[in-house]
Coordinates of C-alpha atoms in Angstrom, one line a residue:
M1 CA -7.8 156.4 -59.0
S2 CA -5.6 153.5 -57.8
E3 CA -5.3 153.0 -54.1
D4 CA -1.8 153.4 -52.5
R5 CA -2.1 150.1 -50.6
F6 CA 1.4 150.2 -49.3
G7 CA 1.6 153.8 -48.3
T8 CA 4.3 154.6 -50.8
N9 CA 3.2 158.2 -51.4
G10 CA 3.0 158.8 -47.7
C11 CA 6.6 157.5 -47.2
I12 CA 7.8 159.7 -50.1
K13 CA 6.1 162.7 -48.6
T14 CA 7.5 161.9 -45.1
A15 CA 11.0 161.5 -46.6
G16 CA 10.7 164.8 -48.4
K17 CA 9.6 166.6 -45.3
R18 CA 12.4 165.0 -43.3
G19 CA 14.9 166.1 -46.0
Q20 CA 13.6 169.7 -45.9
C21 CA 13.7 169.8 -42.1
C22 CA 17.3 168.5 -42.2
A23 CA 18.1 171.1 -44.9
I24 CA 16.9 173.9 -42.6
A25 CA 18.9 172.4 -39.7
Y26 CA 21.9 172.1 -42.0
G27 CA 21.7 175.8 -42.9
F28 CA 21.6 176.8 -39.2
I29 CA 24.5 174.4 -38.4
L30 CA 26.7 175.6 -41.3
A31 CA 26.2 179.2 -40.3
A32 CA 27.0 178.6 -36.7
Q33 CA 30.0 176.5 -37.8
L34 CA 31.4 179.3 -40.0
G35 CA 30.9 181.8 -37.2
M36 CA 32.8 179.6 -34.8
A37 CA 35.6 179.1 -37.4
K38 CA 36.0 182.9 -37.7
E39 CA 36.3 183.2 -33.9
L40 CA 38.7 180.2 -33.7
L41 CA 41.1 181.8 -36.1
N42 CA 42.1 184.1 -33.1
S43 CA 43.6 181.0 -31.4
F44 CA 44.2 178.3 -34.1
S45 CA 45.3 178.3 -37.7
A46 CA 43.0 177.5 -40.6
I47 CA 44.8 174.2 -41.2
Q48 CA 44.4 173.2 -37.5
I49 CA 40.7 173.9 -37.7
T50 CA 40.4 171.7 -40.9
C51 CA 42.4 168.9 -39.3
I52 CA 40.0 168.8 -36.4
R53 CA 37.2 168.5 -38.8
C54 CA 38.8 165.6 -40.7
L55 CA 39.7 163.8 -37.4
V56 CA 36.0 164.0 -36.4
H57 CA 35.0 162.4 -39.6
L58 CA 37.7 159.8 -39.4
C59 CA 37.1 158.8 -35.8
C60 CA 33.3 159.0 -35.6
I61 CA 31.9 158.3 -39.0
I62 CA 33.8 155.0 -39.1
C63 CA 31.6 153.7 -36.4
Y64 CA 28.4 154.2 -38.5
S65 CA 29.7 153.4 -41.9
S66 CA 28.4 150.2 -43.6
W67 CA 31.1 148.1 -45.1
N68 CA 28.8 145.4 -46.4
D69 CA 28.8 146.7 -50.0
T70 CA 32.4 147.8 -50.4
Q71 CA 33.2 144.7 -52.5
R72 CA 31.1 146.1 -55.3
Y73 CA 33.3 149.3 -55.6
T74 CA 35.7 149.4 -58.5
G75 CA 39.1 151.0 -58.7
Y76 CA 37.4 154.1 -60.4
D77 CA 35.0 154.3 -57.5
T78 CA 37.9 154.3 -55.0
L79 CA 39.7 157.0 -57.1
F80 CA 36.6 159.1 -57.1
Y81 CA 36.3 158.8 -53.3
L82 CA 39.9 159.8 -52.9
V83 CA 39.6 162.8 -55.2
S84 CA 36.5 163.9 -53.4
S85 CA 38.3 163.6 -50.1
V86 CA 41.2 165.7 -51.3
T87 CA 39.1 168.4 -52.9
G88 CA 36.8 168.4 -49.9
C89 CA 39.7 169.0 -47.5
L90 CA 41.2 171.7 -49.7
S91 CA 37.8 173.5 -49.8
W92 CA 37.6 173.4 -46.0
V93 CA 41.1 174.8 -45.7
S94 CA 40.3 177.5 -48.3
T95 CA 37.0 178.4 -46.5
S96 CA 38.8 178.8 -43.2
A97 CA 41.6 180.8 -44.7
T98 CA 39.1 183.1 -46.4
L99 CA 37.9 184.1 -42.9
Y100 CA 41.3 185.6 -42.2
Y101 CA 40.6 188.4 -44.7
L102 CA 36.8 188.6 -45.1
Q103 CA 33.8 188.7 -42.9
V104 CA 31.9 185.5 -42.5
G105 CA 28.9 186.6 -44.6
D106 CA 30.9 188.0 -47.5
S107 CA 33.0 184.8 -47.6
T108 CA 30.0 182.5 -47.7
A109 CA 28.3 184.5 -50.5
L110 CA 31.5 184.6 -52.6
E111 CA 32.1 180.9 -52.2
L112 CA 28.5 180.2 -53.1
G113 CA 28.8 182.4 -56.2
A114 CA 32.0 180.7 -57.3
T115 CA 30.4 177.3 -56.8
V116 CA 27.4 178.2 -59.0
I117 CA 29.8 179.2 -61.9
F118 CA 32.3 176.4 -61.6
T119 CA 29.6 173.8 -61.2
A120 CA 27.9 174.9 -64.4
L121 CA 31.1 174.9 -66.3
L122 CA 32.4 171.6 -65.0
G123 CA 28.9 170.0 -65.5
H124 CA 28.9 171.1 -69.1
C125 CA 32.4 169.9 -69.8
F126 CA 32.5 166.6 -68.0
L127 CA 28.8 165.6 -67.5
S128 CA 27.5 166.9 -70.8
E129 CA 25.0 169.1 -69.0
R130 CA 23.3 171.6 -71.3
V131 CA 23.8 175.3 -70.9
N132 CA 21.0 177.3 -72.4
K133 CA 20.4 181.1 -72.7
L134 CA 18.8 181.3 -69.3
D135 CA 21.8 179.7 -67.8
Y136 CA 24.0 182.3 -69.3
V137 CA 21.8 185.1 -67.9
I138 CA 22.0 183.4 -64.4
L139 CA 25.8 183.1 -64.6
L140 CA 26.1 186.7 -65.7
A141 CA 24.0 187.8 -62.8
D142 CA 26.2 185.6 -60.5
V143 CA 29.3 187.3 -61.8
I144 CA 27.8 190.7 -61.1
G145 CA 27.0 189.6 -57.6
I146 CA 30.6 188.5 -57.1
I147 CA 31.9 191.9 -58.4
L148 CA 29.6 193.8 -56.0
I149 CA 30.9 191.9 -53.0
C150 CA 34.6 192.1 -54.0
K151 CA 34.2 195.9 -54.9
P152 CA 37.4 196.1 -56.9
E153 CA 39.3 199.4 -56.5
F154 CA 39.2 200.1 -60.3
L155 CA 35.4 200.2 -60.2
F156 CA 34.6 201.4 -56.7
G157 CA 37.6 203.1 -55.3
N158 CA 40.6 205.3 -56.0
K159 CA 42.5 203.8 -58.9
S160 CA 45.8 205.3 -57.9
V161 CA 45.7 204.1 -54.2
I162 CA 45.7 200.5 -53.0
T163 CA 44.9 200.4 -49.3
E164 CA 45.6 197.5 -46.9
E165 CA 41.9 196.8 -46.6
S166 CA 41.5 196.5 -50.3
T167 CA 44.5 194.2 -50.5
Q168 CA 43.0 191.9 -47.8
T169 CA 39.7 191.9 -49.7
I170 CA 41.5 190.8 -52.9
Y171 CA 43.3 188.0 -51.1
G172 CA 40.1 186.9 -49.4
S173 CA 38.1 187.0 -52.5
L174 CA 40.6 185.0 -54.5
I175 CA 40.7 182.3 -51.8
A176 CA 36.9 182.2 -51.6
L177 CA 36.7 181.7 -55.3
L178 CA 39.3 178.9 -55.0
A179 CA 37.1 177.3 -52.3
G180 CA 34.2 177.4 -54.6
F181 CA 36.3 175.8 -57.3
F182 CA 37.2 172.9 -55.0
V183 CA 33.6 172.5 -53.9
S184 CA 32.6 172.2 -57.5
I185 CA 35.1 169.5 -58.2
W186 CA 34.0 167.7 -55.1
S187 CA 30.4 167.9 -56.3
L188 CA 31.4 166.7 -59.8
F189 CA 32.9 163.5 -58.4
V190 CA 30.1 163.0 -55.9
K191 CA 27.7 163.2 -58.8
K192 CA 29.7 160.7 -60.8
L193 CA 29.5 158.3 -57.8
S194 CA 25.8 158.9 -57.5
N195 CA 25.2 158.3 -61.2
K196 CA 27.0 155.0 -60.9
G197 CA 25.0 154.0 -57.9
T198 CA 28.1 153.6 -55.7
L199 CA 27.7 156.7 -53.5
N200 CA 27.7 156.1 -49.8
L201 CA 27.7 159.5 -47.9
M202 CA 29.1 158.0 -44.7
L203 CA 31.9 156.3 -46.6
L204 CA 32.5 159.6 -48.4
M205 CA 33.0 161.4 -45.1
F206 CA 35.2 158.7 -43.8
F207 CA 37.4 159.0 -46.9
Q208 CA 37.6 162.8 -46.3
G209 CA 39.1 162.0 -42.9
I210 CA 41.6 159.6 -44.5
G211 CA 42.6 162.1 -47.1
G212 CA 42.2 165.2 -45.1
V213 CA 44.5 164.5 -42.1
P214 CA 47.7 163.9 -44.1
I215 CA 46.9 166.8 -46.4
C216 CA 46.6 169.1 -43.3
L217 CA 49.9 167.8 -41.9
L218 CA 51.6 168.4 -45.2
L219 CA 50.2 171.9 -45.6
S220 CA 51.3 172.8 -42.1
F221 CA 54.9 172.5 -43.2
F222 CA 54.5 175.3 -45.8
F223 CA 51.8 177.5 -44.4
D224 CA 50.3 178.2 -41.0
S225 CA 52.3 177.1 -37.9
W226 CA 50.4 175.1 -35.3
T227 CA 49.6 176.9 -32.0
T228 CA 48.6 175.6 -28.6
P229 CA 46.5 178.2 -26.8
S230 CA 46.2 178.1 -23.0
S231 CA 42.7 179.5 -23.0
M232 CA 40.0 177.1 -21.9
K233 CA 37.5 179.1 -23.9
A234 CA 39.4 178.4 -27.1
W235 CA 39.5 174.6 -26.4
L236 CA 35.8 174.5 -25.5
L237 CA 34.9 176.4 -28.7
L238 CA 37.1 174.0 -30.7
S239 CA 35.3 171.0 -29.1
T240 CA 31.9 172.5 -29.9
F241 CA 33.1 173.1 -33.5
G242 CA 34.1 169.5 -33.8
F243 CA 30.7 168.4 -32.6
T244 CA 28.9 170.6 -35.1
C245 CA 31.1 169.2 -37.9
L246 CA 29.9 165.7 -37.1
L247 CA 26.3 166.9 -36.7
Q248 CA 26.6 168.8 -40.0
G249 CA 27.8 165.7 -41.8
L250 CA 25.0 163.5 -40.5
V251 CA 22.3 166.1 -41.2
Q252 CA 23.7 166.7 -44.7
A253 CA 23.5 163.0 -45.4
I254 CA 19.8 162.8 -44.5
A255 CA 19.0 166.0 -46.4
L256 CA 20.8 164.9 -49.6
G257 CA 19.3 161.4 -49.2
S258 CA 15.8 163.0 -49.9
E259 CA 17.0 163.7 -53.5
D260 CA 14.9 166.9 -53.4
V261 CA 16.5 169.9 -55.1
K262 CA 14.7 172.2 -52.6
T263 CA 17.0 170.9 -49.8
V264 CA 20.1 172.4 -51.5
A265 CA 18.3 175.7 -52.1
I266 CA 16.9 175.9 -48.6
S267 CA 20.2 175.1 -46.8
S268 CA 22.3 177.5 -49.0
T269 CA 19.8 180.3 -48.6
I270 CA 19.5 179.9 -44.8
S271 CA 23.3 179.7 -44.3
T272 CA 24.0 182.8 -46.4
V273 CA 21.4 184.9 -44.6
L274 CA 22.4 183.7 -41.1
T275 CA 26.1 184.3 -41.8
Y276 CA 25.3 187.9 -42.6
V277 CA 23.3 188.1 -39.4
I278 CA 26.3 186.8 -37.5
Q279 CA 28.5 189.2 -39.3
L280 CA 26.4 192.2 -38.3
A281 CA 25.3 191.1 -34.8
I282 CA 28.3 189.2 -33.4
F283 CA 31.3 190.5 -35.3
R284 CA 29.9 194.1 -35.4
A285 CA 30.7 194.6 -39.1
S286 CA 29.4 197.7 -40.8
F287 CA 26.4 197.3 -43.1
D288 CA 27.2 197.8 -46.8
I289 CA 24.2 198.0 -49.1
V290 CA 26.3 197.2 -52.2
I291 CA 27.8 194.0 -50.8
T292 CA 24.4 193.0 -49.4
F293 CA 22.8 193.5 -52.8
G294 CA 25.6 191.4 -54.4
A295 CA 25.0 188.6 -51.9
T296 CA 21.3 188.7 -52.6
I297 CA 21.9 188.3 -56.3
I298 CA 24.1 185.3 -55.8
T299 CA 21.6 183.6 -53.4
V300 CA 18.7 184.2 -55.8
T301 CA 20.7 182.9 -58.9
M302 CA 21.7 179.8 -57.0
V303 CA 18.1 179.1 -56.1
I304 CA 16.9 179.7 -59.6
M305 CA 19.6 177.5 -61.1
H306 CA 18.7 174.5 -58.9
I307 CA 15.0 174.9 -59.6
I308 CA 15.7 174.9 -63.4
R309 CA 17.9 171.8 -63.1
S310 CA 15.2 170.0 -61.2
L311 CA 12.7 170.5 -64.1
P312 CA 12.4 167.6 -66.6
E313 CA 14.3 168.2 -69.9
E314 CA 12.2 168.7 -73.1
Q315 CA 12.5 165.8 -75.5

């Protein structure tokens, strides 16, 4: 056996472990962030919450971004960064708006399920990624999980009566699916940047601040009005939320930098499980075995899909 004189294997193992540790931290941070966003909606609008997140990226990430290699970026790279910033902002707005209508755990699971479906479809259409029979089975299971969480009236309720609760569930489910769609587009362009070797995660977050702030200001003219609560608790929670947004971005950059597919599976699984814990323990939502089973299916299908995509393709 050849000797690893320069400790390369050890460095790779250390980077992998660091990426997995950051993925675990990312899962916890994301769950806490979504819980805070749910609580903040009592005092702020979804657009305000998203604008704060964009401002954090714009004001803080710029201090840590490296501008040394920006000269090698082409016009297409800049376009990809801008599209990623727009879709990233719209996904944040949609995620926050979903929490108006759904519990935090249900919202997270639905968005995750939609992301799995749209990522597979967009990857097949624009990245020429293969979709085999096992992928179809996984996507079908994912759709079943989404249906179980949504619990449409024509399957689970009185077909002749549409209640206010069911209407809110429909609105929330549609917005969660839209959020998953935006996340998938964001992932598509991030992957294009990665394939070209021009992906800088710090620069990406900075662009999300550049694109996000004007988008939030524009959306505020058509949707939620901005509020200024007098409660110190609300402002303290908003400040904590902004700090976790910055921390999430930094931890995400380290986790994804490990290029280990397990980091994605770990963080998504942890965040989904913890948001359901928050939903039951903090927001006192009732336990629904059907919805929980649907969320479990979605989480498992996501993990399986990422594992399959990490395997080398047969020649």
